[in-house]
């Protein structure tokens, strides 16, 4: 007998958002009966605590940071303490420095804003399930700003442009990479270049492959280190 798939935990105090996330997950093959829904920190802990105090097996967790009885950072920390390898994706409207860094330090694998469209959230979910660490473009830009102004930080020396990497990127890929550096989302880049979202997604994957990275933050860091941004 094929074992039942592990449940996916959704934590958000907005019923409409829970319904939306359920539809997003349904679009990538996660059935409604696989979902474990919670509207508060206490409700979540009650539902997923196994006999003996451990954590019930979960495929992943999607967590909002604003909960009526606490914040998602506390929940992420609680989940991570009980399952160090559980994939956790923050899906939140919060974008303050305190919340961003708090969630990542607590153990979130990725961070996407609720304002992104369903496809972007679905791609982030897939990325986390595959072991990736997707970061919303706006969040990535904030993180880079924070790193750039950290007290006592020595700036990373910029190397001369790497001819091999420069030649590996097509003109279109270079153009898209420059837009990524400006903090634009895939949808915004598609609108700017009058291309489809699918085309931009494909180019982004090719850029990742050529730069040997798996996220926007890593791509921008490598591009800056090798003088690839114009």
GROMACS .gro file of C-alpha atoms in nm:
model
  230
    1UNK     CA    1   0.000   0.000   0.000
    2UNK     CA    2   0.131   0.346  -0.092
    3UNK     CA    3   0.182   0.554   0.224
    4UNK     CA    4  -0.039   0.860   0.259
    5UNK     CA    5   0.137   1.186   0.170
    6UNK     CA    6   0.248   1.397   0.463
    7UNK     CA    7   0.028   1.695   0.549
    8UNK     CA    8   0.120   2.054   0.468
    9UNK     CA    9   0.075   2.299   0.755
   10UNK     CA   10  -0.085   2.638   0.675
   11UNK     CA   11  -0.087   2.898   0.953
   12UNK     CA   12  -0.271   3.228   0.897
   13UNK     CA   13  -0.549   3.403   1.088
   14UNK     CA   14  -0.716   3.520   0.764
   15UNK     CA   15  -0.961   3.256   0.634
   16UNK     CA   16  -0.948   3.407   0.285
   17UNK     CA   17  -0.570   3.374   0.279
   18UNK     CA   18  -0.592   3.014   0.397
   19UNK     CA   19  -0.836   2.945   0.113
   20UNK     CA   20  -0.605   3.116  -0.135
   21UNK     CA   21  -0.303   2.916  -0.019
   22UNK     CA   22  -0.509   2.599  -0.044
   23UNK     CA   23  -0.583   2.682  -0.409
   24UNK     CA   24  -0.217   2.763  -0.476
   25UNK     CA   25  -0.110   2.429  -0.331
   26UNK     CA   26  -0.386   2.254  -0.525
   27UNK     CA   27  -0.236   2.395  -0.846
   28UNK     CA   28   0.085   2.201  -0.779
   29UNK     CA   29  -0.086   1.877  -0.687
   30UNK     CA   30  -0.135   1.905  -0.311
   31UNK     CA   31  -0.488   1.785  -0.232
   32UNK     CA   32  -0.721   1.958   0.020
   33UNK     CA   33  -0.714   1.652   0.247
   34UNK     CA   34  -0.336   1.697   0.282
   35UNK     CA   35  -0.378   2.041   0.439
   36UNK     CA   36  -0.357   2.112   0.809
   37UNK     CA   37  -0.505   2.459   0.873
   38UNK     CA   38  -0.450   2.675   1.180
   39UNK     CA   39  -0.549   3.032   1.258
   40UNK     CA   40  -0.332   3.090   1.564
   41UNK     CA   41  -0.011   2.980   1.727
   42UNK     CA   42  -0.196   2.784   1.997
   43UNK     CA   43  -0.424   2.611   1.748
   44UNK     CA   44  -0.126   2.513   1.536
   45UNK     CA   45   0.067   2.371   1.830
   46UNK     CA   46  -0.238   2.175   1.943
   47UNK     CA   47  -0.293   2.025   1.598
   48UNK     CA   48   0.061   1.921   1.515
   49UNK     CA   49   0.193   1.811   1.855
   50UNK     CA   50   0.235   1.436   1.857
   51UNK     CA   51   0.183   1.216   2.165
   52UNK     CA   52   0.489   1.261   2.383
   53UNK     CA   53   0.537   1.625   2.286
   54UNK     CA   54   0.712   1.582   1.953
   55UNK     CA   55   0.601   1.710   1.617
   56UNK     CA   56   0.376   1.512   1.387
   57UNK     CA   57   0.531   1.437   1.046
   58UNK     CA   58   0.479   1.725   0.802
   59UNK     CA   59   0.578   1.782   0.440
   60UNK     CA   60   0.629   2.155   0.495
   61UNK     CA   61   0.487   2.459   0.672
   62UNK     CA   62   0.362   2.791   0.532
   63UNK     CA   63   0.358   3.047   0.812
   64UNK     CA   64   0.229   3.403   0.845
   65UNK     CA   65   0.416   3.628   1.089
   66UNK     CA   66   0.112   3.807   1.228
   67UNK     CA   67  -0.092   3.581   1.455
   68UNK     CA   68  -0.356   3.678   1.713
   69UNK     CA   69  -0.176   3.512   2.004
   70UNK     CA   70   0.188   3.569   1.913
   71UNK     CA   71   0.400   3.597   1.602
   72UNK     CA   72   0.513   3.354   1.341
   73UNK     CA   73   0.876   3.387   1.444
   74UNK     CA   74   0.796   3.217   1.772
   75UNK     CA   75   0.614   2.944   1.580
   76UNK     CA   76   0.903   2.895   1.337
   77UNK     CA   77   1.141   2.862   1.630
   78UNK     CA   78   0.904   2.611   1.795
   79UNK     CA   79   0.871   2.404   1.475
   80UNK     CA   80   1.242   2.414   1.401
   81UNK     CA   81   1.330   2.295   1.752
   82UNK     CA   82   1.115   1.985   1.694
   83UNK     CA   83   1.208   1.918   1.333
   84UNK     CA   84   1.541   2.067   1.221
   85UNK     CA   85   1.482   1.973   0.855
   86UNK     CA   86   1.117   2.076   0.814
   87UNK     CA   87   1.080   2.304   0.508
   88UNK     CA   88   0.932   2.633   0.631
   89UNK     CA   89   0.817   2.915   0.400
   90UNK     CA   90   0.707   3.252   0.536
   91UNK     CA   91   0.410   3.395   0.343
   92UNK     CA   92   0.347   3.731   0.502
   93UNK     CA   93   0.267   4.097   0.446
   94UNK     CA   94   0.539   4.196   0.694
   95UNK     CA   95   0.857   4.341   0.545
   96UNK     CA   96   1.022   4.518   0.839
   97UNK     CA   97   1.387   4.451   0.913
   98UNK     CA   98   1.305   4.305   1.253
   99UNK     CA   99   1.053   4.055   1.113
  100UNK     CA  100   1.261   3.960   0.809
  101UNK     CA  101   1.578   3.887   1.003
  102UNK     CA  102   1.388   3.735   1.295
  103UNK     CA  103   1.213   3.483   1.069
  104UNK     CA  104   1.532   3.386   0.886
  105UNK     CA  105   1.729   3.354   1.208
  106UNK     CA  106   1.453   3.140   1.359
  107UNK     CA  107   1.496   2.895   1.072
  108UNK     CA  108   1.266   2.991   0.783
  109UNK     CA  109   1.385   2.845   0.453
  110UNK     CA  110   1.223   3.113   0.240
  111UNK     CA  111   1.024   3.435   0.254
  112UNK     CA  112   0.761   3.555   0.006
  113UNK     CA  113   0.522   3.849   0.036
  114UNK     CA  114   0.146   3.795   0.020
  115UNK     CA  115   0.119   4.061  -0.251
  116UNK     CA  116   0.290   3.832  -0.502
  117UNK     CA  117   0.067   3.648  -0.746
  118UNK     CA  118  -0.033   3.285  -0.704
  119UNK     CA  119   0.225   3.160  -0.952
  120UNK     CA  120   0.512   3.324  -0.766
  121UNK     CA  121   0.396   3.174  -0.437
  122UNK     CA  122   0.358   2.833  -0.603
  123UNK     CA  123   0.712   2.856  -0.742
  124UNK     CA  124   0.842   2.945  -0.396
  125UNK     CA  125   0.664   2.643  -0.247
  126UNK     CA  126   0.813   2.413  -0.511
  127UNK     CA  127   1.156   2.566  -0.451
  128UNK     CA  128   1.141   2.504  -0.076
  129UNK     CA  129   1.019   2.147  -0.125
  130UNK     CA  130   1.321   2.085  -0.350
  131UNK     CA  131   1.558   2.214  -0.085
  132UNK     CA  132   1.588   2.571  -0.214
  133UNK     CA  133   1.569   2.899  -0.024
  134UNK     CA  134   1.349   3.140  -0.223
  135UNK     CA  135   1.356   3.502  -0.110
  136UNK     CA  136   1.106   3.759  -0.234
  137UNK     CA  137   1.282   4.019  -0.456
  138UNK     CA  138   1.177   4.302  -0.223
  139UNK     CA  139   1.304   4.110   0.079
  140UNK     CA  140   1.631   4.028  -0.098
  141UNK     CA  141   1.684   4.396  -0.169
  142UNK     CA  142   1.621   4.482   0.198
  143UNK     CA  143   1.869   4.216   0.309
  144UNK     CA  144   2.133   4.350   0.072
  145UNK     CA  145   2.073   4.701   0.205
  146UNK     CA  146   2.113   4.573   0.561
  147UNK     CA  147   2.437   4.392   0.479
  148UNK     CA  148   2.566   4.698   0.298
  149UNK     CA  149   2.528   4.925   0.597
  150UNK     CA  150   2.622   4.678   0.873
  151UNK     CA  151   2.856   4.848   1.126
  152UNK     CA  152   3.219   4.760   1.076
  153UNK     CA  153   3.149   4.559   0.762
  154UNK     CA  154   3.420   4.562   0.500
  155UNK     CA  155   3.274   4.590   0.153
  156UNK     CA  156   3.329   4.291  -0.070
  157UNK     CA  157   3.589   4.382  -0.329
  158UNK     CA  158   3.451   4.389  -0.679
  159UNK     CA  159   3.663   4.191  -0.917
  160UNK     CA  160   3.714   4.294  -1.276
  161UNK     CA  161   3.439   4.160  -1.503
  162UNK     CA  162   3.479   3.787  -1.556
  163UNK     CA  163   3.492   3.739  -1.936
  164UNK     CA  164   3.388   3.373  -1.913
  165UNK     CA  165   3.076   3.447  -1.707
  166UNK     CA  166   2.997   3.757  -1.913
  167UNK     CA  167   3.012   3.557  -2.235
  168UNK     CA  168   2.806   3.276  -2.082
  169UNK     CA  169   2.511   3.510  -2.037
  170UNK     CA  170   2.309   3.605  -2.342
  171UNK     CA  171   2.221   3.970  -2.395
  172UNK     CA  172   1.865   3.900  -2.281
  173UNK     CA  173   1.985   3.718  -1.968
  174UNK     CA  174   2.217   4.008  -1.888
  175UNK     CA  175   1.926   4.248  -1.930
  176UNK     CA  176   1.707   4.041  -1.698
  177UNK     CA  177   1.987   4.010  -1.441
  178UNK     CA  178   2.019   4.389  -1.434
  179UNK     CA  179   1.645   4.417  -1.369
  180UNK     CA  180   1.672   4.160  -1.088
  181UNK     CA  181   1.943   4.378  -0.933
  182UNK     CA  182   1.693   4.666  -0.937
  183UNK     CA  183   1.462   4.459  -0.717
  184UNK     CA  184   1.203   4.385  -0.985
  185UNK     CA  185   0.990   4.071  -0.960
  186UNK     CA  186   0.957   3.828  -1.251
  187UNK     CA  187   0.616   3.972  -1.330
  188UNK     CA  188   0.750   4.328  -1.333
  189UNK     CA  189   1.039   4.225  -1.559
  190UNK     CA  190   0.795   4.053  -1.796
  191UNK     CA  191   0.583   4.367  -1.819
  192UNK     CA  192   0.888   4.587  -1.869
  193UNK     CA  193   1.032   4.371  -2.149
  194UNK     CA  194   0.692   4.281  -2.300
  195UNK     CA  195   0.758   3.910  -2.253
  196UNK     CA  196   0.554   3.636  -2.087
  197UNK     CA  197   0.609   3.536  -1.726
  198UNK     CA  198   0.699   3.186  -1.844
  199UNK     CA  199   0.975   3.327  -2.065
  200UNK     CA  200   1.121   3.528  -1.777
  201UNK     CA  201   1.103   3.227  -1.544
  202UNK     CA  202   1.297   3.022  -1.800
  203UNK     CA  203   1.564   3.290  -1.840
  204UNK     CA  204   1.599   3.318  -1.462
  205UNK     CA  205   1.657   2.942  -1.436
  206UNK     CA  206   1.922   2.962  -1.708
  207UNK     CA  207   2.094   3.248  -1.524
  208UNK     CA  208   2.097   3.044  -1.203
  209UNK     CA  209   2.248   2.747  -1.388
  210UNK     CA  210   2.521   2.958  -1.549
  211UNK     CA  211   2.612   3.134  -1.225
  212UNK     CA  212   2.590   2.807  -1.028
  213UNK     CA  213   2.343   2.953  -0.775
  214UNK     CA  214   1.993   2.868  -0.656
  215UNK     CA  215   1.842   3.200  -0.547
  216UNK     CA  216   1.820   3.568  -0.640
  217UNK     CA  217   2.031   3.669  -0.344
  218UNK     CA  218   2.309   3.430  -0.446
  219UNK     CA  219   2.283   3.538  -0.810
  220UNK     CA  220   2.318   3.906  -0.721
  221UNK     CA  221   2.608   3.839  -0.485
  222UNK     CA  222   2.795   3.640  -0.750
  223UNK     CA  223   2.715   3.897  -1.019
  224UNK     CA  224   2.851   4.179  -0.803
  225UNK     CA  225   3.160   3.983  -0.704
  226UNK     CA  226   3.244   3.930  -1.072
  227UNK     CA  227   3.146   4.273  -1.201
  228UNK     CA  228   2.858   4.144  -1.414
  229UNK     CA  229   2.605   4.417  -1.336
  230UNK     CA  230   2.588   4.717  -1.564
   0.00000   0.00000   0.00000
